[in-house]
Short mmCIF file of C-alpha atoms in Angstrom, two decimals:
data_model
loop_
_atom_site.label_atom_id
_atom_site.label_comp_id
_atom_site.label_asym_id
_atom_site.label_seq_id
_atom_site.Cartn_x
_atom_site.Cartn_y
_atom_site.Cartn_z
CA MET A 1 104.96 -62.91 -51.75
CA ASP A 2 106.06 -66.20 -49.88
CA GLN A 3 109.30 -67.71 -51.39
CA LEU A 4 111.27 -70.92 -50.87
CA LYS A 5 114.70 -69.98 -51.82
CA GLN A 6 117.21 -72.78 -52.65
CA LEU A 7 120.25 -72.27 -50.34
CA ALA A 8 122.48 -74.82 -51.22
CA VAL A 9 122.70 -78.20 -53.39
CA LEU A 10 124.98 -80.75 -51.39
CA THR A 11 126.19 -83.82 -53.59
CA GLY A 12 128.20 -86.85 -52.34
CA HIS A 13 126.16 -89.44 -52.14
CA THR A 14 126.37 -92.10 -55.22
CA ASP A 15 122.72 -93.30 -54.84
CA ARG A 16 119.57 -92.25 -54.38
CA VAL A 17 118.95 -90.50 -50.70
CA TRP A 18 115.94 -91.75 -48.64
CA ASN A 19 116.12 -89.46 -45.77
CA VAL A 20 117.39 -86.31 -43.94
CA SER A 21 117.21 -85.72 -40.37
CA TRP A 22 118.16 -82.67 -38.24
CA ASN A 23 119.94 -83.12 -34.72
CA PRO A 24 117.88 -81.49 -31.88
CA SER A 25 119.95 -78.31 -31.65
CA GLY A 26 119.72 -77.96 -35.81
CA THR A 27 123.19 -77.50 -36.23
CA VAL A 28 123.96 -80.78 -37.96
CA PHE A 29 121.83 -82.91 -40.26
CA ALA A 30 122.44 -86.62 -41.34
CA SER A 31 121.31 -87.80 -44.88
CA CYS A 32 121.42 -91.36 -45.80
CA GLY A 33 120.70 -93.65 -48.95
CA GLY A 34 121.24 -96.38 -51.45
CA ASP A 35 125.15 -96.08 -51.22
CA LYS A 36 124.82 -97.58 -47.57
CA THR A 37 126.12 -94.50 -46.01
CA VAL A 38 125.24 -91.97 -43.72
CA ARG A 39 126.58 -88.23 -44.29
CA LEU A 40 126.74 -85.57 -41.40
CA TRP A 41 126.59 -82.07 -42.49
CA SER A 42 126.82 -78.74 -40.72
CA GLU A 43 127.66 -75.13 -41.73
CA GLU A 44 131.24 -73.82 -41.72
CA GLY A 45 132.34 -70.41 -42.96
CA GLY A 46 128.60 -69.74 -44.36
CA SER A 47 128.66 -73.29 -46.39
CA TRP A 48 127.21 -76.50 -45.80
CA VAL A 49 129.81 -79.11 -45.75
CA CYS A 50 129.87 -82.84 -45.06
CA LYS A 51 131.99 -83.27 -41.91
CA THR A 52 131.57 -87.08 -41.48
CA ILE A 53 130.72 -90.12 -43.53
CA LEU A 54 129.60 -93.17 -41.34
CA GLN A 55 130.09 -96.31 -43.38
CA ASP A 56 130.63 -100.23 -43.25
CA SER A 57 128.10 -100.78 -40.57
CA HIS A 58 125.33 -101.83 -43.15
CA GLN A 59 125.28 -104.38 -45.94
CA ARG A 60 122.33 -102.55 -47.84
CA THR A 61 120.48 -99.25 -48.13
CA VAL A 62 120.23 -96.85 -45.21
CA ARG A 63 116.79 -96.09 -45.37
CA SER A 64 116.39 -93.58 -42.40
CA THR A 65 118.05 -92.16 -39.52
CA ALA A 66 117.17 -90.74 -35.93
CA TRP A 67 118.67 -88.55 -33.55
CA SER A 68 118.31 -89.12 -29.51
CA PRO A 69 116.92 -86.24 -27.69
CA CYS A 70 120.32 -85.46 -26.27
CA GLY A 71 122.00 -85.57 -29.67
CA ASN A 72 124.71 -87.89 -28.80
CA LEU A 73 123.28 -90.99 -30.52
CA LEU A 74 122.30 -91.79 -34.04
CA ALA A 75 120.24 -94.71 -34.88
CA THR A 76 120.42 -95.87 -38.52
CA ALA A 77 117.49 -98.00 -40.18
CA SER A 78 118.62 -100.37 -43.02
CA PHE A 79 117.14 -102.67 -45.96
CA ASP A 80 119.82 -105.33 -44.30
CA ALA A 81 117.16 -105.75 -41.55
CA THR A 82 119.37 -104.26 -38.69
CA ILE A 83 119.47 -100.81 -36.81
CA GLY A 84 122.71 -99.39 -36.30
CA ILE A 85 123.36 -97.11 -32.90
CA TRP A 86 126.11 -94.58 -33.47
CA ASP A 87 127.82 -92.96 -30.22
CA LYS A 88 129.73 -89.63 -30.69
CA ARG A 89 130.55 -89.25 -26.82
CA SER A 90 134.28 -90.45 -27.66
CA GLY A 91 134.67 -87.41 -29.73
CA GLN A 92 133.84 -89.17 -33.16
CA PHE A 93 130.92 -91.23 -33.98
CA GLU A 94 131.49 -94.99 -33.28
CA CYS A 95 129.03 -97.85 -34.06
CA THR A 96 128.56 -99.18 -30.76
CA ALA A 97 125.27 -101.40 -31.09
CA THR A 98 123.80 -103.35 -33.85
CA LEU A 99 120.11 -104.38 -33.00
CA GLU A 100 118.68 -107.65 -34.88
CA GLY A 101 115.58 -109.32 -35.13
CA HIS A 102 113.52 -107.75 -37.84
CA GLU A 103 113.11 -110.37 -40.59
CA ASN A 104 113.77 -107.95 -43.57
CA GLU A 105 114.02 -104.54 -44.48
CA VAL A 106 113.86 -101.73 -41.52
CA LYS A 107 112.27 -98.63 -42.96
CA SER A 108 111.93 -96.23 -40.10
CA VAL A 109 113.40 -95.58 -36.62
CA SER A 110 112.38 -93.07 -33.91
CA TRP A 111 113.54 -92.07 -30.28
CA ALA A 112 110.98 -91.29 -27.65
CA PRO A 113 111.28 -87.97 -26.36
CA SER A 114 112.38 -89.49 -22.93
CA GLY A 115 115.41 -90.92 -24.90
CA ASN A 116 114.89 -94.46 -23.25
CA LEU A 117 112.76 -95.94 -25.89
CA LEU A 118 113.51 -96.65 -29.47
CA ALA A 119 110.82 -97.75 -31.97
CA THR A 120 111.43 -99.38 -35.35
CA CYS A 121 109.37 -100.76 -38.04
CA SER A 122 109.90 -103.02 -41.12
CA ARG A 123 108.56 -104.64 -44.26
CA ASP A 124 107.95 -107.76 -42.00
CA LYS A 125 104.83 -105.96 -40.88
CA THR A 126 105.97 -105.34 -37.59
CA VAL A 127 106.90 -102.38 -35.17
CA TRP A 128 109.45 -102.94 -32.32
CA ILE A 129 109.98 -101.25 -29.30
CA TRP A 130 113.28 -101.06 -27.73
CA GLU A 131 114.46 -100.07 -24.13
CA VAL A 132 117.87 -98.29 -23.61
CA ASP A 133 119.28 -99.00 -20.00
CA ASP A 134 121.51 -96.83 -18.25
CA ASP A 135 124.63 -98.96 -19.83
CA ASP A 136 123.35 -98.21 -23.10
CA GLU A 137 122.23 -101.90 -23.83
CA PHE A 138 119.16 -102.09 -26.00
CA GLU A 139 116.31 -104.97 -25.18
CA CYS A 140 113.38 -105.39 -27.46
CA ILE A 141 110.50 -105.00 -24.79
CA SER A 142 107.43 -105.32 -27.48
CA VAL A 143 106.84 -106.67 -30.77
CA LEU A 144 103.64 -105.24 -32.29
CA HIS A 145 101.84 -107.22 -35.09
CA ALA A 146 99.05 -104.62 -35.56
CA HIS A 147 99.49 -103.80 -39.12
CA ASN A 148 99.23 -106.59 -42.29
CA GLN A 149 101.34 -104.91 -44.61
CA ASP A 150 104.81 -103.30 -44.73
CA VAL A 151 105.35 -100.55 -42.06
CA LYS A 152 106.56 -97.41 -43.66
CA LYS A 153 107.18 -94.94 -40.46
CA THR A 154 107.03 -94.67 -36.82
CA ILE A 155 106.93 -91.46 -34.66
CA TRP A 156 106.64 -90.72 -31.06
CA HIS A 157 103.98 -88.40 -29.60
CA PRO A 158 105.92 -85.16 -28.42
CA HIS A 159 104.60 -85.28 -24.97
CA LEU A 160 103.02 -88.47 -24.20
CA PRO A 161 104.22 -92.06 -24.19
CA VAL A 162 102.32 -92.64 -27.18
CA LEU A 163 103.84 -94.45 -30.54
CA VAL A 164 102.38 -93.85 -33.96
CA SER A 165 102.86 -95.96 -37.28
CA CYS A 166 101.89 -95.80 -40.89
CA SER A 167 101.68 -98.58 -43.32
CA TYR A 168 101.15 -100.15 -46.84
CA ASP A 169 97.98 -101.27 -45.17
CA ASN A 170 96.47 -97.57 -45.78
CA THR A 171 96.31 -97.25 -41.82
CA ILE A 172 97.90 -95.14 -39.06
CA LYS A 173 97.89 -97.07 -35.73
CA PHE A 174 98.42 -95.46 -32.18
CA PHE A 175 100.23 -97.58 -29.51
CA LYS A 176 100.44 -97.24 -25.81
CA GLU A 177 101.67 -99.19 -22.77
CA ASP A 178 99.21 -101.44 -21.19
CA ASP A 179 99.98 -103.66 -18.28
CA ASP A 180 103.82 -104.22 -19.12
CA ASP A 181 102.97 -104.59 -22.78
CA TRP A 182 102.19 -102.28 -25.85
CA SER A 183 99.16 -102.28 -27.61
CA CYS A 184 97.22 -100.62 -30.36
CA PHE A 185 94.47 -98.48 -29.00
CA GLN A 186 93.27 -96.42 -32.42
CA THR A 187 93.27 -97.16 -36.04
CA LEU A 188 92.75 -94.35 -38.54
CA ASP A 189 91.78 -95.45 -41.75
CA SER A 190 90.52 -92.76 -44.23
CA HIS A 191 93.45 -92.90 -46.57
CA LEU A 192 92.58 -95.12 -49.77
CA SER A 193 96.20 -96.37 -50.50
CA THR A 194 99.45 -96.55 -48.65
CA VAL A 195 100.33 -94.07 -46.01
CA TRP A 196 104.12 -92.88 -46.30
CA GLY A 197 104.52 -89.99 -43.87
CA ILE A 198 103.13 -88.59 -40.43
CA ASP A 199 104.16 -85.88 -38.18
CA PHE A 200 102.88 -83.99 -35.16
CA ASP A 201 102.34 -80.58 -34.72
CA GLN A 202 104.04 -78.65 -31.98
CA SER A 203 101.28 -79.18 -29.51
CA GLY A 204 100.83 -82.92 -30.30
CA GLU A 205 97.15 -82.36 -30.55
CA ARG A 206 97.25 -82.71 -34.37
CA LEU A 207 98.86 -85.09 -36.84
CA ALA A 208 99.48 -84.73 -40.48
CA SER A 209 99.68 -87.73 -42.98
CA CYS A 210 100.62 -88.06 -46.44
CA SER A 211 99.69 -90.90 -48.82
CA ASP A 212 100.13 -92.52 -52.04
CA ASP A 213 96.14 -91.55 -52.58
CA LEU A 214 97.73 -88.06 -53.29
CA THR A 215 96.32 -86.39 -50.34
CA VAL A 216 97.45 -84.77 -46.87
CA LYS A 217 94.92 -85.31 -43.92
CA ILE A 218 95.11 -83.35 -40.89
CA TRP A 219 93.97 -85.25 -37.67
CA LYS A 220 92.96 -83.81 -34.33
CA ALA A 221 92.68 -85.43 -30.90
CA PHE A 222 89.32 -84.95 -29.04
CA PRO A 223 90.27 -85.86 -25.32
CA PRO A 224 87.47 -87.40 -22.86
CA GLY A 225 84.96 -84.83 -22.07
CA ASN A 226 85.53 -82.69 -25.33
CA LYS A 227 82.85 -80.11 -25.70
CA GLU A 228 82.29 -81.35 -29.42
CA GLY A 229 80.84 -84.46 -27.67
CA ILE A 230 82.79 -87.23 -29.56
CA GLN A 231 83.04 -90.29 -27.85
CA THR A 232 86.16 -91.42 -26.12
CA THR A 233 87.20 -94.68 -24.57
CA GLY A 234 88.90 -94.61 -21.08
CA SER A 235 91.71 -91.83 -20.85
CA ASP A 236 92.54 -92.05 -24.69
CA SER A 237 91.53 -89.27 -26.84
CA THR A 238 89.82 -90.17 -30.26
CA TRP A 239 91.24 -88.71 -33.30
CA LYS A 240 89.24 -87.52 -36.20
CA CYS A 241 90.13 -86.33 -39.74
CA GLN A 242 89.56 -82.38 -39.65
CA CYS A 243 90.56 -81.58 -43.29
CA THR A 244 91.86 -83.30 -46.45
CA LEU A 245 94.46 -81.58 -48.60
CA SER A 246 94.15 -82.73 -52.44
CA GLY A 247 95.01 -81.63 -56.00
CA TYR A 248 98.56 -80.34 -55.15
CA HIS A 249 100.50 -83.23 -56.20
CA ASN A 250 99.99 -85.54 -58.98
CA ARG A 251 102.04 -88.61 -57.80
CA THR A 252 102.60 -90.14 -54.48
CA ILE A 253 103.22 -87.99 -51.55
CA TYR A 254 106.19 -89.61 -49.83
CA ASP A 255 106.79 -87.30 -46.57
CA VAL A 256 105.18 -84.64 -44.63
CA SER A 257 106.94 -82.40 -42.20
CA TRP A 258 105.19 -80.03 -39.65
CA CYS A 259 107.25 -77.14 -38.32
CA LYS A 260 107.27 -77.15 -34.57
CA LEU A 261 108.23 -73.21 -34.91
CA THR A 262 106.14 -71.72 -37.47
CA GLY A 263 103.00 -74.25 -37.90
CA LEU A 264 104.01 -74.53 -41.72
CA VAL A 265 103.45 -77.87 -43.37
CA ALA A 266 105.95 -79.07 -46.12
CA THR A 267 105.38 -82.22 -48.50
CA ALA A 268 107.56 -84.14 -50.92
CA GLY A 269 106.30 -85.90 -53.89
CA GLY A 270 107.22 -88.43 -56.52
CA ASP A 271 106.04 -85.49 -59.14
CA ASP A 272 109.47 -83.91 -58.01
CA LYS A 273 107.92 -81.28 -56.39
CA ILE A 274 108.11 -79.41 -52.68
CA CYS A 275 104.82 -77.62 -51.36
CA ILE A 276 104.16 -75.62 -48.26
CA PHE A 277 100.74 -75.04 -46.56
CA GLU A 278 99.83 -72.87 -43.82
CA GLU A 279 96.73 -73.02 -41.83
CA ASP A 280 94.00 -70.43 -42.51
CA MET A 281 93.22 -68.63 -39.67
CA SER A 282 90.35 -66.74 -40.99
CA SER A 283 88.43 -70.00 -41.81
CA GLU A 284 85.73 -71.04 -39.23
CA GLU A 285 86.51 -74.67 -40.12
CA PRO A 286 89.79 -76.14 -40.14
CA ALA A 287 91.51 -75.43 -43.30
CA PHE A 288 95.13 -75.06 -44.63
CA GLN A 289 96.01 -73.16 -47.92
CA LEU A 290 99.09 -73.76 -50.37
CA THR A 291 101.32 -70.86 -49.88
CA ILE A 292 104.02 -72.07 -52.40
CA SER A 293 104.82 -74.70 -54.50
CA VAL A 294 108.15 -75.76 -56.16
CA PRO A 295 107.37 -77.89 -59.06
CA SER A 296 111.08 -79.26 -60.00
CA ALA A 297 112.37 -78.84 -56.49
CA HIS A 298 114.40 -81.91 -57.37
CA SER A 299 114.98 -83.74 -61.08
CA GLU A 300 113.68 -86.88 -59.66
CA ASP A 301 111.34 -88.20 -56.97
CA VAL A 302 111.72 -86.04 -53.54
CA ASN A 303 111.74 -88.69 -50.98
CA CYS A 304 111.94 -86.34 -47.53
CA VAL A 305 111.55 -82.99 -46.34
CA GLN A 306 112.32 -82.00 -42.67
CA TRP A 307 112.20 -78.49 -41.05
CA ASN A 308 115.04 -77.33 -38.86
CA PRO A 309 113.84 -77.47 -35.18
CA LYS A 310 115.51 -74.33 -33.91
CA VAL A 311 115.82 -72.20 -37.04
CA ALA A 312 112.60 -71.09 -38.55
CA GLY A 313 111.92 -71.47 -42.14
CA LEU A 314 114.94 -73.82 -42.77
CA LEU A 315 114.19 -76.91 -44.87
CA ALA A 316 116.44 -79.82 -45.94
CA SER A 317 115.13 -82.18 -48.84
CA CYS A 318 116.44 -85.20 -50.47
CA ALA A 319 115.74 -87.07 -53.72
CA ASP A 320 116.49 -89.99 -55.86
CA ASN A 321 119.06 -88.21 -57.95
CA GLY A 322 121.40 -88.36 -55.08
CA GLU A 323 121.08 -84.62 -54.00
CA VAL A 324 120.40 -83.03 -50.82
CA LYS A 325 119.09 -79.30 -50.76
CA LEU A 326 118.60 -76.58 -48.05
CA TRP A 327 115.76 -73.94 -48.89
CA ARG A 328 114.72 -71.10 -46.70
CA TYR A 329 111.09 -69.90 -46.47
CA LYS A 330 110.13 -66.54 -46.32
CA SER A 331 106.64 -64.96 -46.01
#
């Protein structure tokens, strides 16, 4: 029988915890929240402990964090409208840059797989793309006004120079560089309410999204010349919804994480629940089935779940009650 076993309850934050993110090697993860701090956790002697607290760089809530592909830089997005860049190459993390320009709360930050581009998004309805030069100077190269409401999250495609964002305007948008500027080349609009979270599978050919409409949707890319005969434009794939998972959460689904090692999909909800889904390979149509549901995973809203990139089945979660938890999935 499938199990999601609680490994650790990590305390220390004095306000809600919004986000957890693993470093590329899966040895450290960052948590951040309403207490304006970022905590870095790693395993020591069989226990997970807070090794470092990053503070004093933000005036308000730290909403999300993201590690650079090399693992040396950590970007932090804050409600104070700034993004902090922390560098550990001196031996300890130092805040070496503060990126300004968003008009208000920055909700999400993500690094391109190349490591030389950073995307941020905000309540000001914009997505910004920053370029990092060889001297670690950051320059904004594009401001995207494609959404007409608060932008909740941005992620990069794992293998292509494509950026994806989701928003309070119920849509998911795809961007690519076009003649020295970035532009939106596709909008997915089948969710009926705010889209809170998005994540690619390992191949980058499918995308999971989660929403305030209480559903998770699985989308698939159909490249030019696809055998299904789905129309495409130029060299871009067309994304279509393959299946919708509903009836598993009864409040907003705030986050979705697609494990790159196992293919498992984890969701976090405002109903305090974590759910795990796996693909049903016996089905002729694309289908995912619930393998486990943990009703009171946290005592308040679960804001984020993230699978470890190197250790199969290791999941981190965080919640409004200030706790961070680690779980191990066993099938």
